[in-house]
Structures are given as structure tokens and as C-alpha cells.
Short mmCIF file of C-alpha atoms in Angstrom, two decimals:
data_model
loop_
_atom_site.label_atom_id
_atom_site.label_comp_id
_atom_site.label_asym_id
_atom_site.label_seq_id
_atom_site.Cartn_x
_atom_site.Cartn_y
_atom_site.Cartn_z
CA MET A 1 -13.23 -51.22 -12.78
CA LYS A 2 -12.77 -47.82 -14.42
CA ARG A 3 -15.49 -46.36 -12.16
CA ILE A 4 -13.72 -47.70 -9.06
CA TYR A 5 -10.40 -46.26 -10.25
CA ALA A 6 -12.01 -42.86 -10.95
CA PHE A 7 -13.63 -42.88 -7.50
CA PHE A 8 -10.33 -43.49 -5.70
CA LEU A 9 -8.55 -40.91 -7.92
CA LEU A 10 -11.17 -38.27 -7.00
CA LEU A 11 -10.94 -39.26 -3.33
CA SER A 12 -7.14 -38.86 -3.47
CA LEU A 13 -7.39 -35.42 -5.05
CA LEU A 14 -9.92 -34.26 -2.48
CA THR A 15 -7.71 -35.55 0.32
CA LEU A 16 -4.69 -33.79 -1.17
CA ALA A 17 -6.60 -30.51 -1.48
CA SER A 18 -7.77 -30.81 2.13
CA CYS A 19 -4.25 -31.56 3.37
CA SER A 20 -2.88 -28.44 1.66
CA ASN A 21 -4.55 -26.40 4.42
CA LYS A 22 -2.92 -28.36 7.24
CA ASN A 23 0.49 -29.06 8.68
CA ALA A 24 1.91 -32.55 9.10
CA ALA A 25 0.43 -32.60 12.63
CA GLY A 26 -3.03 -32.02 11.19
CA GLU A 27 -3.22 -28.44 12.42
CA PRO A 28 -4.19 -25.63 10.03
CA LYS A 29 -1.24 -23.98 8.30
CA LYS A 30 -0.39 -20.56 9.72
CA ILE A 31 0.02 -17.30 7.80
CA ALA A 32 1.66 -14.22 9.33
CA VAL A 33 0.53 -10.80 8.12
CA ILE A 34 3.35 -8.35 8.89
CA VAL A 35 2.51 -4.72 8.03
CA SER A 36 4.52 -1.50 8.29
CA THR A 37 2.01 0.25 10.56
CA LEU A 38 -1.53 0.00 11.86
CA ASN A 39 -1.52 3.71 12.64
CA ASN A 40 -2.95 4.38 9.20
CA PRO A 41 -6.46 3.22 8.22
CA TRP A 42 -5.27 2.24 4.75
CA PHE A 43 -2.83 -0.32 6.16
CA VAL A 44 -5.47 -1.57 8.58
CA VAL A 45 -7.62 -2.43 5.55
CA LEU A 46 -4.64 -4.11 3.87
CA ALA A 47 -3.78 -6.21 6.94
CA GLU A 48 -7.30 -7.18 7.94
CA THR A 49 -8.23 -8.11 4.37
CA ALA A 50 -5.14 -10.32 4.04
CA ALA A 51 -5.87 -12.05 7.36
CA ALA A 52 -9.58 -12.47 6.56
CA LYS A 53 -8.83 -13.99 3.16
CA ALA A 54 -6.29 -16.39 4.68
CA ARG A 55 -8.85 -17.49 7.29
CA SER A 56 -11.52 -17.94 4.62
CA LEU A 57 -9.15 -20.33 2.84
CA GLY A 58 -8.84 -22.44 5.98
CA TYR A 59 -5.61 -21.11 7.50
CA GLU A 60 -4.75 -19.53 10.83
CA ALA A 61 -3.72 -15.90 10.46
CA LYS A 62 -2.12 -13.38 12.80
CA ILE A 63 -1.38 -9.68 12.19
CA PHE A 64 1.93 -8.13 13.30
CA ASP A 65 2.36 -4.31 13.45
CA SER A 66 5.93 -3.15 12.72
CA GLN A 67 5.12 0.47 13.70
CA ASN A 68 7.33 1.69 10.84
CA ASN A 69 10.32 0.26 12.70
CA THR A 70 12.61 -2.10 10.76
CA ALA A 71 14.08 -3.52 14.01
CA LEU A 72 10.60 -4.40 15.28
CA GLU A 73 9.84 -5.87 11.86
CA ALA A 74 12.92 -8.10 12.26
CA ASP A 75 11.56 -9.31 15.61
CA HIS A 76 8.25 -10.18 13.95
CA PHE A 77 10.05 -12.23 11.29
CA GLU A 78 12.06 -14.07 13.95
CA ASN A 79 8.86 -14.79 15.84
CA ALA A 80 6.99 -15.93 12.73
CA ILE A 81 9.80 -18.27 11.64
CA SER A 82 10.43 -19.76 15.10
CA SER A 83 6.68 -20.16 15.74
CA GLY A 84 6.21 -22.26 12.63
CA PHE A 85 4.27 -19.89 10.39
CA ASN A 86 4.10 -21.37 6.90
CA ALA A 87 3.95 -18.12 4.87
CA ILE A 88 4.25 -14.38 5.38
CA LEU A 89 2.11 -11.71 3.70
CA PHE A 90 4.31 -8.68 4.01
CA ASN A 91 4.12 -4.89 3.80
CA PRO A 92 7.75 -3.70 4.25
CA THR A 93 8.93 -0.74 6.31
CA ASP A 94 12.01 -0.12 4.16
CA ALA A 95 12.80 -1.20 0.59
CA ASP A 96 16.46 -1.87 1.44
CA GLY A 97 16.32 -2.48 5.19
CA SER A 98 13.64 -5.18 4.89
CA ILE A 99 15.60 -7.37 2.44
CA ALA A 100 17.47 -9.13 5.26
CA ASN A 101 14.21 -10.10 6.95
CA VAL A 102 12.71 -11.50 3.76
CA SER A 103 15.93 -13.36 2.96
CA LYS A 104 15.95 -14.93 6.43
CA ALA A 105 12.42 -16.24 5.88
CA LYS A 106 13.38 -17.60 2.48
CA ALA A 107 16.37 -19.41 3.99
CA ALA A 108 14.00 -20.98 6.53
CA GLY A 109 11.72 -22.18 3.72
CA VAL A 110 8.96 -19.66 4.47
CA PRO A 111 7.64 -17.88 1.34
CA VAL A 112 7.08 -14.12 1.55
CA PHE A 113 4.54 -12.27 -0.59
CA CYS A 114 4.95 -8.47 -0.53
CA MET A 115 1.85 -6.29 -0.60
CA ASP A 116 1.80 -2.69 -1.89
CA ARG A 117 5.40 -1.93 -0.96
CA GLU A 118 8.40 -3.70 -2.43
CA VAL A 119 11.88 -4.71 -1.34
CA ASN A 120 14.84 -3.83 -3.56
CA SER A 121 15.62 -7.41 -4.47
CA THR A 122 14.27 -9.69 -7.18
CA LYS A 123 15.46 -12.82 -5.39
CA ALA A 124 14.25 -12.49 -1.80
CA ALA A 125 10.44 -12.42 -1.92
CA THR A 126 8.45 -15.15 -3.65
CA SER A 127 6.33 -12.47 -5.35
CA GLN A 128 5.52 -8.76 -4.94
CA ILE A 129 2.02 -7.40 -5.61
CA LEU A 130 2.43 -3.62 -5.94
CA SER A 131 0.44 -0.48 -6.70
CA ASP A 132 1.54 1.30 -9.87
CA SER A 133 2.39 4.44 -7.91
CA TYR A 134 4.42 6.09 -10.68
CA SER A 135 1.64 5.98 -13.28
CA GLY A 136 -0.94 6.97 -10.67
CA CYS A 137 1.01 10.11 -9.82
CA ILE A 138 1.44 11.02 -13.47
CA ALA A 139 -2.36 11.27 -13.57
CA ILE A 140 -2.39 13.35 -10.38
CA GLY A 141 0.36 15.57 -11.78
CA LYS A 142 -1.68 16.32 -14.90
CA TYR A 143 -4.73 17.18 -12.81
CA PHE A 144 -2.56 19.30 -10.49
CA VAL A 145 -1.27 21.35 -13.46
CA LYS A 146 -4.80 21.81 -14.73
CA LYS A 147 -6.24 22.97 -11.39
CA LEU A 148 -3.38 25.45 -10.86
CA ASN A 149 -3.58 26.77 -14.44
CA LYS A 150 0.10 25.93 -14.89
CA LYS A 151 1.39 28.44 -12.32
CA GLY A 152 1.80 28.91 -8.58
CA LYS A 153 3.90 28.00 -5.56
CA TYR A 154 3.55 24.57 -4.01
CA VAL A 155 4.85 22.26 -1.29
CA GLU A 156 5.54 18.54 -1.60
CA ILE A 157 5.23 16.35 1.51
CA LEU A 158 7.03 13.04 1.06
CA GLY A 159 6.38 9.70 2.76
CA LEU A 160 9.05 7.43 4.27
CA VAL A 161 12.33 8.19 2.50
CA GLY A 162 13.31 4.51 2.62
CA ASP A 163 10.17 3.35 0.83
CA ASN A 164 10.20 3.00 -2.96
CA ASN A 165 6.58 4.14 -3.16
CA THR A 166 7.63 7.54 -1.79
CA TRP A 167 9.99 8.14 -4.69
CA ALA A 168 7.85 6.44 -7.35
CA ARG A 169 5.03 8.84 -6.46
CA SER A 170 7.31 11.87 -6.31
CA LYS A 171 8.98 11.01 -9.62
CA GLY A 172 5.65 10.37 -11.32
CA PHE A 173 4.32 13.73 -10.13
CA HIS A 174 7.46 15.64 -11.10
CA SER A 175 7.61 13.96 -14.51
CA VAL A 176 4.62 16.19 -15.28
CA ALA A 177 4.85 19.25 -12.99
CA ASP A 178 8.50 19.99 -13.76
CA HIS A 179 7.64 20.75 -17.38
CA TYR A 180 5.82 23.94 -16.34
CA PRO A 181 8.20 26.79 -15.35
CA GLY A 182 5.30 28.73 -13.85
CA LEU A 183 5.02 26.09 -11.10
CA LYS A 184 7.56 26.56 -8.31
CA MET A 185 8.15 24.05 -5.49
CA VAL A 186 9.11 26.17 -2.45
CA ALA A 187 9.57 23.26 0.01
CA GLN A 188 9.88 19.46 -0.04
CA GLN A 189 9.92 17.56 3.25
CA SER A 190 9.16 14.09 4.61
CA ALA A 191 6.35 13.39 7.07
CA ASP A 192 6.75 9.56 7.06
CA PHE A 193 3.23 8.98 5.66
CA ASP A 194 1.93 10.17 9.06
CA ARG A 195 -1.04 12.53 9.46
CA ASN A 196 0.15 14.34 12.60
CA LYS A 197 3.68 14.75 11.26
CA ALA A 198 2.32 16.20 8.01
CA MET A 199 0.30 18.75 9.96
CA GLU A 200 3.38 19.79 11.94
CA VAL A 201 5.56 19.88 8.82
CA LEU A 202 3.16 22.13 6.93
CA GLU A 203 2.63 24.40 9.94
CA SER A 204 6.37 24.99 9.96
CA ILE A 205 6.61 25.48 6.20
CA LEU A 206 3.74 27.99 6.21
CA GLN A 207 5.71 30.27 8.52
CA ALA A 208 8.34 30.79 5.82
CA ASN A 209 5.99 30.38 2.85
CA PRO A 210 2.58 31.81 3.71
CA ASP A 211 1.63 32.40 0.06
CA ILE A 212 1.56 28.85 -1.32
CA ASP A 213 -1.15 27.73 -3.72
CA ALA A 214 -1.05 23.95 -3.35
CA VAL A 215 0.29 20.95 -1.43
CA PHE A 216 1.05 17.59 -3.06
CA CYS A 217 1.21 14.75 -0.50
CA GLY A 218 2.53 11.20 -0.96
CA ASN A 219 -0.50 9.68 0.75
CA ASP A 220 -3.97 10.59 1.98
CA ALA A 221 -3.12 10.56 5.68
CA MET A 222 -0.60 13.34 5.08
CA ALA A 223 -3.08 15.17 2.84
CA MET A 224 -5.59 15.16 5.70
CA GLY A 225 -2.90 16.44 8.08
CA ALA A 226 -1.93 19.17 5.60
CA TYR A 227 -5.56 20.21 5.31
CA GLN A 228 -5.78 20.46 9.11
CA ALA A 229 -2.76 22.78 9.15
CA LEU A 230 -4.24 24.93 6.38
CA PHE A 231 -7.63 25.07 8.12
CA ALA A 232 -6.00 26.16 11.38
CA ALA A 233 -4.09 28.87 9.48
CA GLY A 234 -7.24 30.11 7.74
CA LYS A 235 -5.93 29.07 4.33
CA ALA A 236 -8.01 25.98 3.60
CA ASN A 237 -10.14 27.79 1.03
CA HIS A 238 -7.15 29.14 -0.88
CA VAL A 239 -4.65 26.27 -0.96
CA GLN A 240 -5.40 23.13 -2.97
CA VAL A 241 -4.43 19.76 -1.45
CA PHE A 242 -3.70 16.57 -3.39
CA GLY A 243 -3.21 13.11 -1.85
CA PHE A 244 -2.74 9.46 -2.80
CA ASP A 245 -4.29 6.18 -1.55
CA GLY A 246 -8.07 6.38 -1.94
CA ALA A 247 -8.68 6.33 1.83
CA ASP A 248 -12.30 6.73 2.97
CA ASP A 249 -11.77 10.04 4.79
CA ALA A 250 -9.97 11.48 1.77
CA LEU A 251 -12.80 10.41 -0.54
CA GLN A 252 -15.32 12.10 1.75
CA SER A 253 -13.11 15.21 1.80
CA ILE A 254 -13.04 15.29 -2.00
CA LYS A 255 -16.83 15.17 -1.99
CA GLU A 256 -16.89 18.07 0.51
CA GLY A 257 -14.39 20.08 -1.56
CA LYS A 258 -11.58 19.96 1.00
CA ILE A 259 -9.18 17.73 -0.97
CA LYS A 260 -8.81 18.09 -4.74
CA ALA A 261 -7.75 14.60 -5.80
CA THR A 262 -6.29 11.27 -4.77
CA GLY A 263 -5.00 8.12 -6.43
CA MET A 264 -7.27 5.17 -5.77
CA GLN A 265 -5.24 2.13 -4.83
CA TYR A 266 -6.79 -1.26 -4.29
CA PRO A 267 -5.44 -2.71 -1.01
CA LYS A 268 -8.10 -5.44 -0.93
CA ILE A 269 -7.04 -6.76 -4.34
CA MET A 270 -3.37 -6.82 -3.32
CA ALA A 271 -4.10 -8.44 0.05
CA GLU A 272 -6.41 -11.12 -1.34
CA THR A 273 -4.00 -11.89 -4.18
CA ALA A 274 -1.17 -12.37 -1.68
CA ALA A 275 -3.29 -14.81 0.37
CA LEU A 276 -4.29 -16.74 -2.74
CA TYR A 277 -0.65 -16.93 -3.82
CA ALA A 278 0.24 -18.39 -0.42
CA GLN A 279 -2.40 -21.07 -0.97
CA GLU A 280 -1.01 -21.83 -4.43
CA TYR A 281 2.45 -22.11 -2.91
CA PHE A 282 1.16 -24.63 -0.36
CA LYS A 283 -0.27 -26.66 -3.24
CA GLY A 284 3.11 -26.82 -4.94
CA LYS A 285 3.32 -23.84 -7.29
CA ARG A 286 6.73 -22.13 -7.42
CA ASP A 287 6.86 -20.08 -10.65
CA PHE A 288 5.28 -16.82 -9.41
CA PRO A 289 5.84 -13.51 -11.25
CA GLN A 290 8.33 -11.43 -9.30
CA LYS A 291 6.35 -8.18 -9.57
CA ILE A 292 2.68 -7.62 -10.33
CA PRO A 293 1.57 -3.98 -10.86
CA VAL A 294 -1.94 -3.06 -9.75
CA ALA A 295 -3.44 -0.04 -11.56
CA VAL A 296 -4.21 3.21 -9.69
CA GLU A 297 -7.17 5.43 -10.67
CA LEU A 298 -7.44 9.22 -10.41
CA VAL A 299 -10.31 10.34 -8.13
CA THR A 300 -11.54 13.95 -8.30
CA ALA A 301 -14.70 15.95 -7.65
CA GLU A 302 -15.75 15.15 -11.22
CA ASN A 303 -15.89 11.38 -10.69
CA ILE A 304 -16.19 11.00 -6.90
CA LYS A 305 -19.73 9.62 -7.28
CA ASN A 306 -18.16 6.50 -8.78
CA TYR A 307 -16.19 5.85 -5.57
CA ILE A 308 -18.46 6.96 -2.73
CA SER A 309 -22.14 6.23 -2.19
CA ASN A 310 -23.20 8.93 0.30
#
């Protein structure tokens, strides 16, 4: 009798586990992956990894590109909610402006798991899996001071001003650099995390400040754009460039001596964790940690062999 009971108990558990992947109609549950932009290879990795992990768990997954536009992001949320998506894996365009979208999903019973970027609310998203940008840029700041021998003129190129990562990285960097009076920031300007904008921004800055020694950029795409501007101006061998992300082209550039350093983030870990959290939510879990920091590692010419194979 006990064996029969155990058999039916196991059968019930297996059936329950199977049903967690499907809607009431028997169709696979659907997960929306809404990302700030696909015009940056780093976010392409984040989005595609999240979608691939969701599919590997048995769910349907669709990627939405917000093109760094909060209004378009709002349309994606409306579409996801009205189309019956069961969870949203989310990379916000704006820490404040995206709260309304997340709150709307929550009100509709759709959990939202933020990836890499956060929203300025501890009640809207179900959980936020975030890079530790501040600590990562403290490490870059220390390396920056070392490579410049504590003196020189530099430019800072910021990311999106509405994104918390922009300011976490800037504050982490300045928490180190500002202690050295021999280091002078001659310009600070946003390029929206965009490579082409960063190139244009630095081209303009170089006209007024042709004698800079370094450029600190809030992400690798902007670092690559800054390097292009310096190369075109014939200054690439004299001005040191520092980025953040751990993007493939930046890693290759560090190996080739074009970029000095970057902060290695782990988009695949954040994306896969978000997908797994969605699965746990479907199975009934509700007590998720509000914020989960993911460590960032300093990558330089000294340790690049640990991050790139050829």
C-alpha cells in the first residue's frame, strides 16, 4: 500500500512540475525579455542569453528592444501584459521613468525581474539582479591613478543620465580619483552609452582640450568610440582610454594595447538568474531578495589572458 501511495505521490509531483511550464490552456508559459537597446553588443548578449535560458526551461520567449526610449518601453509592457506574457525579464531605460511600467505589470500580476540596471523602487520589481558598478569602478579608479602616475588632465564620458549605473560608476571612479589633486577633469559629458555619440563628444572636447592624458568612459561602447576619435586625431598613442562592461571588442583592444582597462560584468549570469527566478515564481516562490549584486572584475593588459583566448 505504501508503495502505491509513493508512486501516486511521485506521479503528482512530476505532473505539477510539468504544469509549471504551461498555462491553463496547456500552452507553454510566455516570458518577455524587454531590454533598453539592442544597438550595443553587450545588451544583445544579455537579451539573447535570457531568452535562450527561458526557452531551455520550456517557456516561450520574445525579445523587445526599447531603443533607449521609455515611451517605447511602455508600449512593450502594454503589449506584453495584454498578450498574456507570464513574466518579464527587464533591462530598464530609466531608473525613475521605468517604475510606472514595472508597477503596471505588477498590478496585472506579471512578475518583473530586472537585469543589470535597476529601478528606483524597492516595491515594484519582484527582484533586481545588478552589477556592482560602484565597486567595479573603484578598482578602475585605482588602476587609472596608477597608470597616470597620479597626475594629468582627463575627460569623463557618462552614460545615460537617467540610469543609476551611470552615476554608480562615476561615483565609484571619483571616490578614488578625486583624492589626487594632480589629476584634473577638464570635461564631463554624456554620450548615452552609445559608441558613435562618444566619438562625436570626444571630437568636440578635443577641440578645446587637445592636451588631455586620459578618458574614463562609463561603458566599453563609449570607450571604443573615444578611441576612434583619438585615433582620427592622431592622439591614440598618447591618451589612455578606460571603459567598463567586459565587451569582446574592448577585451581584444586591451590585448592590442588600445584600451587600458575595463570592468568585467557578467551579463550571462544576470540573465540566466533572472530566467531561473521566473521559473521559481511560476512554481510558487514569492520571497525573492530585492537586490542581488553581481561582482565586477578589473581587466587589464596584465591579466587579459584570463579573459580572452586568442
